[in-house]
Short mmCIF file of C-alpha atoms in Angstrom, two decimals:
data_model
loop_
_atom_site.label_atom_id
_atom_site.label_comp_id
_atom_site.label_asym_id
_atom_site.label_seq_id
_atom_site.Cartn_x
_atom_site.Cartn_y
_atom_site.Cartn_z
CA MET J 1 59.02 -224.20 145.59
CA ASN J 2 59.58 -220.67 146.82
CA ALA J 3 58.91 -221.05 150.47
CA ALA J 4 58.53 -217.29 150.91
CA LEU J 5 55.80 -217.00 148.36
CA CYS J 6 54.18 -220.07 149.45
CA GLY J 7 53.96 -218.74 152.98
CA LEU J 8 52.87 -215.34 151.78
CA ALA J 9 50.05 -216.85 149.72
CA ALA J 10 48.45 -218.01 152.98
CA ASN J 11 49.35 -214.85 154.80
CA PRO J 12 45.97 -213.58 156.26
CA ALA J 13 47.22 -209.84 156.08
CA LEU J 14 48.11 -210.04 152.31
CA PRO J 15 46.39 -207.10 150.49
CA PRO J 16 44.34 -207.69 147.44
CA GLU J 17 46.76 -206.06 145.23
CA LEU J 18 49.50 -208.41 146.02
CA ILE J 19 47.17 -211.40 145.71
CA ASP J 20 46.77 -210.06 142.02
CA ARG J 21 50.56 -209.98 141.61
CA LEU J 22 51.06 -213.40 143.05
CA ILE J 23 48.66 -215.33 140.89
CA PRO J 24 50.68 -214.79 137.55
CA VAL J 25 53.89 -216.11 139.24
CA ALA J 26 52.33 -218.97 141.31
CA ASP J 27 53.39 -222.53 141.12
CA ASP J 28 51.33 -225.50 142.23
CA ASP J 29 52.04 -224.95 145.99
CA ILE J 30 51.55 -221.32 145.91
CA ALA J 31 48.28 -221.85 143.93
CA ALA J 32 47.13 -224.41 146.56
CA GLU J 33 47.73 -221.86 149.27
CA LEU J 34 45.85 -219.21 147.36
CA ALA J 35 42.76 -221.44 146.59
CA GLY J 36 42.30 -221.93 150.46
CA ARG J 37 42.20 -218.18 151.03
CA ALA J 38 38.60 -217.06 152.23
CA ASP J 39 39.12 -213.56 150.89
CA LEU J 40 39.66 -214.30 147.00
CA SER J 41 37.45 -211.90 144.88
CA HIS J 42 35.44 -213.71 142.05
CA ALA J 43 37.94 -212.19 139.45
CA GLN J 44 40.98 -213.49 141.34
CA ALA J 45 39.25 -216.96 141.68
CA VAL J 46 38.57 -217.11 137.89
CA ALA J 47 42.34 -216.16 137.19
CA LEU J 48 43.55 -218.78 139.43
CA VAL J 49 41.44 -221.56 137.97
CA ALA J 50 42.51 -220.39 134.52
CA ARG J 51 46.03 -221.24 135.40
CA PHE J 52 45.47 -224.11 137.80
CA GLU J 53 42.39 -226.07 137.18
CA GLU J 54 42.78 -228.10 140.46
CA SER J 55 42.19 -224.90 142.36
CA ALA J 56 38.49 -225.13 141.33
CA VAL J 57 37.93 -227.95 143.83
CA PRO J 58 38.48 -225.89 147.18
CA LEU J 59 36.81 -222.76 145.42
CA ALA J 60 33.78 -224.68 144.33
CA HIS J 61 33.35 -225.68 147.98
CA GLU J 62 33.73 -222.07 149.05
CA GLY J 63 31.32 -220.82 146.29
CA CYS J 64 33.90 -218.42 144.85
CA LEU J 65 32.79 -219.43 141.30
CA ALA J 66 29.94 -219.21 139.06
CA ALA J 67 28.77 -222.00 136.66
CA ASP J 68 29.51 -219.66 133.67
CA ASP J 69 33.17 -219.63 134.86
CA ILE J 70 33.56 -223.29 133.98
CA ASP J 71 34.15 -224.96 130.67
CA PRO J 72 33.66 -228.49 131.21
CA VAL J 73 35.70 -229.46 128.12
CA ALA J 74 38.85 -227.34 128.88
CA GLN J 75 38.34 -227.85 132.79
CA PRO J 76 36.91 -231.19 133.46
CA THR J 77 38.40 -231.04 137.03
CA ALA J 78 36.45 -227.84 137.81
CA ALA J 79 33.32 -229.20 136.40
CA LEU J 80 33.74 -232.35 138.55
CA ALA J 81 34.09 -230.13 141.72
CA TRP J 82 31.02 -228.26 140.99
CA LEU J 83 29.08 -231.60 140.32
CA SER J 84 30.32 -232.89 143.49
CA GLU J 85 28.59 -229.95 145.34
CA ARG J 86 25.30 -230.53 143.45
CA ALA J 87 25.99 -227.24 141.64
CA GLY J 88 27.06 -228.42 138.18
CA ARG J 89 24.93 -228.59 135.13
CA PRO J 90 23.29 -231.87 133.87
CA GLU J 91 24.95 -231.40 130.40
CA TRP J 92 28.29 -231.53 132.26
CA ALA J 93 27.49 -234.79 133.79
CA ARG J 94 26.46 -236.21 130.31
CA LEU J 95 29.66 -234.91 128.65
CA LEU J 96 31.93 -236.47 131.38
CA ALA J 97 30.15 -239.77 131.54
CA ALA J 98 30.61 -240.11 127.77
CA GLY J 99 34.25 -239.03 127.90
CA PRO J 100 37.39 -241.02 127.19
CA VAL J 101 38.99 -240.46 130.45
CA SER J 102 38.22 -243.15 132.93
CA GLU J 103 39.35 -241.16 135.95
CA HIS J 104 36.91 -238.46 135.27
CA ARG J 105 34.04 -240.97 134.90
CA GLU J 106 35.18 -242.51 138.37
CA LYS J 107 35.07 -239.14 139.92
CA LEU J 108 31.80 -238.35 138.35
CA ALA J 109 30.30 -241.60 139.73
CA ALA J 110 30.81 -240.40 143.29
CA CYS J 111 28.90 -237.09 142.75
CA PRO J 112 25.34 -236.94 144.22
CA GLY J 113 22.18 -236.24 142.27
CA LEU J 114 23.33 -237.31 138.89
CA PRO J 115 20.55 -237.27 136.16
CA PRO J 116 18.99 -241.01 135.84
CA ASP J 117 20.47 -241.38 132.24
CA VAL J 118 23.99 -240.56 133.47
CA VAL J 119 23.69 -243.13 136.23
CA GLU J 120 22.47 -245.81 133.75
CA SER J 121 25.62 -244.97 131.52
CA LEU J 122 28.08 -245.12 134.39
CA ALA J 123 26.59 -248.52 135.59
CA ALA J 124 27.42 -250.05 132.26
CA ASP J 125 30.84 -248.41 132.00
CA PRO J 126 33.40 -250.88 130.67
CA ASP J 127 35.93 -249.70 133.57
CA ALA J 128 35.02 -251.79 136.75
CA GLN J 129 36.50 -249.12 138.81
CA VAL J 130 34.08 -246.52 137.59
CA VAL J 131 30.97 -248.98 138.33
CA ALA J 132 32.39 -249.81 141.78
CA GLU J 133 32.58 -246.05 142.48
CA LEU J 134 29.03 -245.80 141.52
CA ALA J 135 28.15 -248.69 143.61
CA LEU J 136 29.68 -247.30 146.74
CA TRP J 137 27.44 -244.15 146.59
CA ALA J 138 24.31 -245.45 144.78
CA THR J 139 20.78 -245.33 145.78
CA ALA J 140 19.05 -248.54 147.11
CA ASP J 141 17.66 -249.58 143.90
CA VAL J 142 20.86 -248.94 141.93
CA ALA J 143 22.82 -250.77 144.51
CA ALA J 144 20.63 -253.75 144.34
CA THR J 145 20.91 -254.14 140.64
CA LEU J 146 24.78 -253.67 140.80
CA ALA J 147 25.06 -256.43 143.39
CA ARG J 148 24.61 -258.90 140.54
CA HIS J 149 27.69 -257.32 138.51
CA PRO J 150 30.06 -259.76 137.27
CA HIS J 151 33.11 -258.03 138.85
CA ALA J 152 34.05 -258.68 142.33
CA GLU J 153 35.12 -255.15 143.24
CA VAL J 154 31.73 -253.73 142.21
CA ARG J 155 30.00 -256.30 144.56
CA ARG J 156 32.55 -255.20 147.36
CA ALA J 157 31.45 -251.56 146.77
CA VAL J 158 27.77 -252.61 147.05
CA ALA J 159 28.59 -254.38 150.37
CA ALA J 160 30.07 -251.23 151.72
CA ASN J 161 27.03 -248.96 150.71
CA GLY J 162 24.83 -248.14 153.73
CA ALA J 163 21.88 -247.77 151.39
CA THR J 164 22.03 -251.30 150.03
CA PRO J 165 18.84 -253.11 151.06
CA PRO J 166 19.53 -255.68 153.86
CA PRO J 167 18.38 -258.69 151.93
CA VAL J 168 21.00 -257.81 149.20
CA LEU J 169 23.79 -257.51 151.79
CA ALA J 170 22.97 -260.96 153.12
CA ALA J 171 22.90 -262.45 149.59
CA LEU J 172 26.32 -260.94 148.97
CA ILE J 173 27.60 -263.09 151.93
CA THR J 174 25.66 -266.17 151.37
CA GLY J 175 25.59 -266.11 147.57
CA GLU J 176 22.04 -267.08 147.47
CA GLY J 177 20.22 -266.07 144.42
CA GLN J 178 23.36 -264.25 143.12
CA PRO J 179 25.04 -265.15 139.70
CA PRO J 180 28.70 -266.15 140.18
CA VAL J 181 31.59 -263.66 140.01
CA SER J 182 33.41 -263.91 136.83
CA ARG J 183 36.51 -261.66 137.38
CA CYS J 184 38.32 -259.73 140.05
CA VAL J 185 41.40 -257.26 140.28
CA VAL J 186 43.80 -260.21 140.38
CA CYS J 187 42.58 -262.52 137.60
CA GLU J 188 41.89 -259.76 134.98
CA HIS J 189 45.55 -258.76 135.14
CA GLU J 190 47.32 -261.99 136.07
CA GLU J 191 47.19 -265.68 134.93
CA THR J 192 45.67 -267.62 137.77
CA PRO J 193 46.49 -269.14 140.31
CA PHE J 194 48.37 -266.03 141.62
CA THR J 195 49.26 -264.44 144.86
CA HIS J 196 50.69 -261.08 144.97
CA ASP J 197 53.88 -260.51 146.76
CA PRO J 198 53.29 -258.25 149.75
CA HIS J 199 56.57 -256.82 148.87
CA CYS J 200 56.12 -256.82 145.16
CA PRO J 201 59.07 -255.13 143.34
CA ARG J 202 57.30 -254.12 140.27
CA LEU J 203 56.74 -250.47 139.62
CA HIS J 204 53.27 -249.13 139.04
CA CYS J 205 51.76 -252.27 140.48
CA ASP J 206 48.22 -251.54 141.76
CA LEU J 207 47.31 -254.87 143.22
CA PRO J 208 46.74 -254.83 146.95
CA PRO J 209 49.41 -256.74 149.11
CA GLY J 210 48.54 -260.42 149.43
CA ALA J 211 45.72 -260.35 146.96
CA SER J 212 45.15 -263.79 145.39
CA CYS J 213 42.92 -265.63 143.01
CA ASP J 214 42.95 -269.30 142.28
CA GLY J 215 39.81 -269.05 140.06
CA SER J 216 37.50 -268.45 142.97
CA HIS J 217 38.38 -264.69 143.49
CA GLU J 218 39.21 -265.40 147.16
CA SER J 219 40.76 -262.28 148.35
CA SER J 220 38.17 -260.09 146.64
CA VAL J 221 35.38 -262.41 148.20
CA HIS J 222 37.03 -261.81 151.50
CA ASP J 223 37.01 -258.16 151.09
CA THR J 224 33.25 -258.24 150.12
CA TRP J 225 32.44 -260.18 153.39
CA GLN J 226 34.43 -257.70 155.37
CA ALA J 227 32.76 -254.78 153.95
CA ALA J 228 29.29 -256.37 154.56
CA LEU J 229 30.40 -257.17 158.26
CA GLU J 230 31.41 -253.49 158.75
CA ASN J 231 27.97 -252.26 157.16
CA ALA J 232 25.41 -251.89 159.94
CA ALA J 233 22.62 -252.71 157.56
CA THR J 234 23.54 -256.20 157.15
CA PRO J 235 21.27 -258.46 158.94
CA THR J 236 22.70 -260.06 162.15
CA LYS J 237 21.77 -263.54 161.23
CA ALA J 238 23.87 -263.20 158.10
CA VAL J 239 27.18 -262.34 160.02
CA VAL J 240 27.01 -264.37 163.32
CA HIS J 241 28.54 -267.47 161.61
CA PHE J 242 31.85 -265.56 161.07
CA VAL J 243 32.59 -266.05 164.70
CA ASP J 244 34.56 -269.09 163.86
CA HIS J 245 36.13 -267.87 160.70
CA PRO J 246 39.89 -268.30 160.36
CA SER J 247 40.22 -264.74 159.20
CA MET J 248 41.16 -262.37 162.01
CA LEU J 249 40.02 -259.36 159.96
CA LEU J 250 36.46 -260.72 159.66
CA ARG J 251 36.33 -261.50 163.39
CA ARG J 252 37.49 -258.09 164.03
CA ALA J 253 34.81 -256.59 161.98
CA LEU J 254 32.22 -258.85 163.68
CA ALA J 255 33.45 -257.89 167.15
CA ALA J 256 32.68 -254.24 166.40
CA ARG J 257 29.11 -254.88 165.52
CA THR J 258 26.46 -253.60 168.06
CA ASP J 259 23.84 -256.10 167.15
CA LEU J 260 25.46 -259.36 168.42
CA PRO J 261 23.64 -262.02 170.33
CA PRO J 262 25.23 -262.39 173.92
CA GLU J 263 26.41 -265.95 173.03
CA VAL J 264 28.38 -264.54 170.04
CA SER J 265 29.97 -261.79 172.14
CA ALA J 266 30.91 -264.37 174.74
CA ARG J 267 32.71 -266.49 172.13
CA LEU J 268 34.60 -263.35 170.78
CA ALA J 269 35.69 -262.53 174.35
CA ASP J 270 37.65 -265.85 174.40
CA ASP J 271 39.21 -265.19 170.84
CA PRO J 272 42.99 -266.01 170.66
CA VAL J 273 43.76 -262.70 168.92
CA PRO J 274 43.95 -259.71 171.32
CA ALA J 275 42.86 -257.22 168.57
CA VAL J 276 39.39 -259.07 168.13
CA ARG J 277 38.93 -258.91 171.99
CA ALA J 278 39.97 -255.26 171.82
CA ASP J 279 37.43 -254.33 169.35
CA LEU J 280 34.86 -256.20 171.36
CA ALA J 281 35.92 -254.24 174.58
CA GLY J 282 35.24 -251.07 172.90
CA ASN J 283 31.80 -252.16 171.56
CA PRO J 284 29.19 -250.12 173.51
CA ALA J 285 26.69 -252.95 173.12
CA ILE J 286 28.32 -255.60 175.38
CA ASP J 287 26.79 -256.13 178.77
CA ASP J 288 28.15 -255.67 182.17
CA VAL J 289 29.16 -259.21 182.74
CA LEU J 290 31.32 -259.19 179.72
CA ILE J 291 32.69 -255.81 180.68
CA ARG J 292 33.85 -257.10 183.90
CA ALA J 293 35.50 -260.07 182.43
CA LEU J 294 37.43 -258.09 179.84
CA ALA J 295 38.62 -255.71 182.57
CA ASP J 296 41.01 -258.64 183.71
CA ASP J 297 42.19 -259.43 180.22
CA PRO J 298 46.08 -259.95 180.09
CA ASP J 299 46.43 -257.75 176.95
CA PRO J 300 46.79 -253.90 177.48
CA ASP J 301 45.02 -253.14 174.29
CA VAL J 302 41.98 -254.88 175.24
CA ARG J 303 41.80 -253.13 178.69
CA ARG J 304 42.49 -249.81 176.68
CA GLY J 305 39.67 -250.50 174.43
CA LEU J 306 37.42 -251.24 177.33
CA ALA J 307 38.45 -247.91 178.97
CA HIS J 308 37.07 -246.21 175.70
CA ASN J 309 33.85 -247.94 175.92
CA PRO J 310 31.25 -245.28 176.82
CA ASN J 311 29.23 -247.78 179.06
CA VAL J 312 32.00 -249.00 181.23
CA PRO J 313 31.00 -248.79 184.82
CA LEU J 314 33.04 -246.10 186.86
CA ASP J 315 34.61 -248.63 189.14
CA VAL J 316 35.69 -250.85 186.40
CA LEU J 317 37.21 -247.61 184.73
CA VAL J 318 38.99 -246.55 187.87
CA HIS J 319 40.66 -250.09 188.09
CA LEU J 320 41.62 -249.92 184.44
CA ALA J 321 43.26 -246.73 184.72
CA GLY J 322 45.32 -248.12 187.58
CA VAL J 323 46.54 -251.10 185.66
CA THR J 324 46.74 -249.81 182.04
CA ARG J 325 48.29 -246.72 180.14
CA ILE J 326 45.37 -244.82 178.97
CA GLY J 327 46.94 -241.46 178.00
CA ALA J 328 45.89 -237.94 178.58
CA THR J 329 42.51 -238.24 176.76
CA LEU J 330 39.03 -237.45 178.00
CA LEU J 331 37.20 -240.74 178.09
CA PRO J 332 33.68 -241.06 177.04
CA ARG J 333 32.42 -242.45 180.48
CA ILE J 334 34.18 -239.46 182.21
CA ALA J 335 32.68 -236.87 179.80
CA ALA J 336 29.14 -238.32 180.71
CA ALA J 337 29.74 -238.48 184.39
CA SER J 338 26.86 -237.03 186.52
CA PRO J 339 27.61 -234.28 189.13
CA ALA J 340 27.31 -236.93 191.97
CA GLU J 341 29.93 -239.03 189.95
CA VAL J 342 32.18 -236.05 189.57
CA GLY J 343 32.24 -235.63 193.25
CA GLU J 344 32.92 -239.19 193.86
CA LEU J 345 35.85 -239.30 191.49
CA ALA J 346 37.28 -236.01 192.77
CA THR J 347 37.45 -237.33 196.26
CA SER J 348 38.57 -240.90 195.28
CA PRO J 349 41.63 -242.16 197.26
CA ASN J 350 42.85 -243.64 193.99
CA PRO J 351 45.00 -240.97 192.03
CA ALA J 352 44.16 -242.72 188.74
CA ALA J 353 40.54 -241.73 189.22
CA ARG J 354 41.41 -238.17 189.81
CA VAL J 355 43.56 -238.01 186.84
CA LEU J 356 40.68 -239.24 184.75
CA LEU J 357 38.61 -236.56 185.99
CA ALA J 358 40.96 -233.82 185.45
CA GLN J 359 40.80 -234.28 181.75
CA ARG J 360 37.32 -232.56 181.89
CA ASP J 361 37.47 -228.77 181.16
CA ASP J 362 34.03 -228.13 182.50
CA LEU J 363 34.45 -228.98 185.98
CA PRO J 364 32.94 -226.93 189.07
CA ALA J 365 35.56 -224.31 190.22
CA ARG J 366 35.98 -226.05 193.56
CA VAL J 367 36.67 -229.49 191.94
CA ARG J 368 39.02 -227.97 189.55
CA ASP J 369 40.87 -225.91 192.23
CA ALA J 370 41.33 -228.93 194.27
CA LEU J 371 42.70 -231.07 191.43
CA VAL J 372 45.37 -228.58 190.51
CA THR J 373 46.69 -228.52 194.10
CA ASP J 374 46.50 -232.16 194.30
CA PRO J 375 49.58 -233.66 196.11
CA ASP J 376 50.01 -236.32 193.28
CA ALA J 377 51.99 -234.67 190.47
CA LYS J 378 50.21 -236.66 187.76
CA VAL J 379 46.77 -235.28 189.01
CA ALA J 380 47.99 -231.83 189.12
CA LYS J 381 49.56 -232.08 185.67
CA SER J 382 46.14 -233.35 184.29
CA ALA J 383 44.42 -230.28 185.83
CA ALA J 384 47.03 -227.66 184.86
CA ALA J 385 45.66 -227.10 181.40
CA GLN J 386 42.06 -226.40 182.97
CA PRO J 387 40.61 -223.01 181.86
CA GLY J 388 39.84 -220.61 184.74
CA LEU J 389 43.06 -221.13 186.72
CA SER J 390 44.56 -217.93 188.01
CA GLU J 391 48.41 -217.08 187.45
CA ALA J 392 48.92 -217.82 191.23
CA GLN J 393 47.39 -221.17 190.92
CA LEU J 394 49.50 -221.99 187.87
CA ARG J 395 52.67 -220.55 189.42
CA ASP J 396 51.81 -222.70 192.71
CA ALA J 397 51.63 -225.71 190.58
CA VAL J 398 54.99 -225.24 189.04
CA HIS J 399 56.58 -224.40 192.31
CA ARG J 400 55.25 -227.73 193.85
CA HIS J 401 55.79 -230.11 191.11
CA GLY J 402 58.44 -228.53 188.95
CA VAL J 403 59.28 -230.11 185.45
CA GLN J 404 56.55 -232.49 185.97
CA VAL J 405 53.91 -229.81 185.15
CA VAL J 406 55.77 -226.96 183.49
CA ALA J 407 54.86 -228.09 179.82
CA LYS J 408 51.12 -228.44 180.78
CA VAL J 409 51.07 -225.20 182.50
CA ALA J 410 52.30 -223.64 179.23
CA THR J 411 49.27 -224.94 177.51
CA ASN J 412 46.58 -223.44 179.78
CA PRO J 413 44.76 -220.92 177.79
CA ASP J 414 44.68 -218.36 180.68
CA ALA J 415 48.59 -218.34 181.08
CA ASN J 416 49.61 -214.73 180.69
CA GLY J 417 52.53 -213.39 178.92
CA ALA J 418 54.77 -213.04 182.05
CA LEU J 419 54.00 -216.43 183.22
CA LEU J 420 54.88 -217.94 179.80
CA GLU J 421 58.15 -215.77 179.56
CA ASP J 422 59.18 -217.42 183.03
CA LEU J 423 58.28 -220.92 181.75
CA THR J 424 60.62 -220.56 178.78
CA ARG J 425 63.32 -219.64 181.60
CA HIS J 426 62.65 -222.47 183.81
CA GLU J 427 65.71 -224.49 185.20
CA PRO J 428 66.25 -227.08 184.38
CA PRO J 429 64.61 -226.38 180.89
CA VAL J 430 61.71 -228.54 179.65
CA ARG J 431 61.82 -228.86 175.88
CA LYS J 432 58.13 -229.37 175.40
CA VAL J 433 57.55 -225.98 177.03
CA PHE J 434 58.78 -224.18 173.81
CA LYS J 435 56.44 -225.67 171.46
CA ALA J 436 53.54 -224.99 173.73
CA VAL J 437 54.43 -221.44 174.28
CA ALA J 438 55.07 -220.78 170.45
CA ARG J 439 51.44 -221.95 170.00
CA HIS J 440 49.97 -219.92 172.85
CA ASP J 441 47.93 -216.81 171.95
CA ASN J 442 49.28 -214.85 175.05
CA ALA J 443 52.92 -215.43 174.09
CA THR J 444 55.04 -212.26 174.31
CA GLY J 445 57.85 -211.09 171.96
CA PRO J 446 60.43 -212.27 174.54
CA ALA J 447 58.94 -215.58 175.16
CA LEU J 448 58.86 -216.29 171.50
CA LEU J 449 62.47 -215.16 170.95
CA ALA J 450 63.48 -217.89 173.53
CA CYS J 451 61.39 -220.49 171.43
CA LEU J 452 63.32 -219.63 168.37
CA ALA J 453 66.31 -221.55 170.03
CA ASP J 454 64.41 -224.74 169.88
CA SER J 455 64.52 -226.38 166.47
CA ARG J 456 61.01 -227.98 166.82
CA ALA J 457 59.46 -224.66 168.12
CA ARG J 458 61.22 -222.47 165.66
CA PRO J 459 58.83 -222.65 162.88
CA LEU J 460 55.68 -222.17 165.21
CA ALA J 461 57.37 -219.07 166.90
CA ALA J 462 58.12 -217.72 163.31
CA SER J 463 54.30 -217.67 162.54
CA HIS J 464 53.33 -216.06 165.80
CA PRO J 465 52.03 -212.43 165.16
CA ALA J 466 53.60 -211.35 168.50
CA LEU J 467 57.06 -211.95 167.40
CA PRO J 468 58.96 -208.58 166.60
CA PRO J 469 58.53 -207.56 162.89
CA SER J 470 62.32 -207.17 162.61
CA THR J 471 62.94 -210.85 163.71
CA ILE J 472 60.26 -212.09 161.27
CA VAL J 473 62.09 -210.27 158.48
CA GLU J 474 65.45 -211.86 159.50
CA LEU J 475 63.66 -215.30 159.50
CA LEU J 476 62.84 -214.91 155.89
CA SER J 477 66.58 -215.71 155.28
CA ASP J 478 66.52 -218.86 157.55
CA THR J 479 68.19 -221.96 156.43
CA ASP J 480 65.02 -224.03 157.32
CA ARG J 481 62.28 -223.79 154.67
CA GLN J 482 59.58 -224.44 157.12
CA VAL J 483 60.86 -221.40 159.24
CA VAL J 484 60.96 -219.08 156.03
CA GLU J 485 57.35 -220.24 154.94
CA ALA J 486 55.94 -219.63 158.47
CA ALA J 487 57.64 -216.08 158.69
CA ALA J 488 56.20 -215.18 155.22
CA ALA J 489 52.75 -216.34 156.51
CA ASN J 490 53.06 -214.23 159.76
CA PRO J 491 50.29 -211.44 159.55
CA SER J 492 52.87 -209.11 161.31
CA LEU J 493 55.27 -209.16 158.55
CA PRO J 494 55.51 -205.55 157.23
CA LEU J 495 53.66 -204.69 154.01
CA THR J 496 56.56 -203.22 152.32
CA VAL J 497 58.50 -206.50 152.73
CA MET J 498 55.49 -208.39 151.53
CA SER J 499 55.63 -206.18 148.53
CA ASP J 500 59.30 -206.57 147.89
CA LEU J 501 58.76 -210.55 148.00
CA VAL J 502 56.42 -210.61 145.04
CA PRO J 503 57.85 -210.38 141.70
CA ARG J 504 56.63 -207.50 139.49
CA LEU J 505 55.60 -208.40 136.03
#
């Protein structure tokens, strides 16, 4: 891959005449970048697809092509891209459904709005993967029919389809009224009984790790149950008995459902596997009693899951913040806090509560200003990225808390060029500052030159339009391919240099 040309293909300042010159010399990577451009002309899009059929997929999404530009025989991938956007012609779908390439039929099966005769043809396809793909996206009536398919993989797809009628989903779990499954992905390839080695050394082996079949297609049946449990349309009464199932995956799927009876949720709260309790803790349907019980769970993942529950009471959330590492993230309950609750959190004697509040970027100015001057460094750090802070406030935060807040200040959208320059010269240096500055819209040339000295920030700085043009040109010879590509994509790269990079035919 030519890193410079690949970067140039993504350069927003690349003029149309250079795009014309780049298309004939493009490789797969360059073509992918060109196909992602929003400024391709119709003629350029046609020329690109003529050389790289895969380019039709993004171009179809952007509407850069017309139906007359597509030859479904010579360009089936392009035709499929159009059909996936409901823009293709019915005759294309019929042609592909009758074609010999199963991968094309499988992609076709995922396309919406197919003619009924095409759906019927795909439902009878000899390749189970094609039928399974159809089952995953099918309408309710088609899904109900495919639920009786003899292949387990098709039934698993039906179980995952949100349009499948609830009684059909229940039958997929209980088996009532269903003909038996006759084959699965394991027994159609291996002599049973067979269990697939999770560390299988065979090349090109497509079986899932641990997949097994002793004649009962047990791993495929398990996957069907899991898909049905994860499907909100599956009736509650069909899934509650999984509360005692030995499979942790099935109990986790059950714990995430929002329609559980209180007694089932209570039993899951005592599950021996922390991951099950963590999924339950994040479930917005659990009641206050269960929330408060889970707040004292010994496992940090359970408490962390509870912190992300949108219905957790504020007092519980503040407690969790003091005993659990939650990270710098805006929690749903904090985002939904009322003005009165915001005031309560802002004046809380618990720094953990103020840290949680400081993640919001829509706080009243008086609250925001109080948080950035907070004596607790963690609170001030969390508030340092708040929009609307003045240069003086940001410099004051750095003066009071030093290296603890410097990197966060560098991410503030209102940090000006002079401040960003000073942050790159901070002593002792803070490495995270350089990546933050290299990404910043207000970064100046001097600040970006300082960022080039850091290996992680160097590619980011190379792509910044405020970098001096002479430096951008120098970086085209860098030993790091990422830096070269970033420099070539820089819109401040001189046009004469762009022209020199593209070969003339």
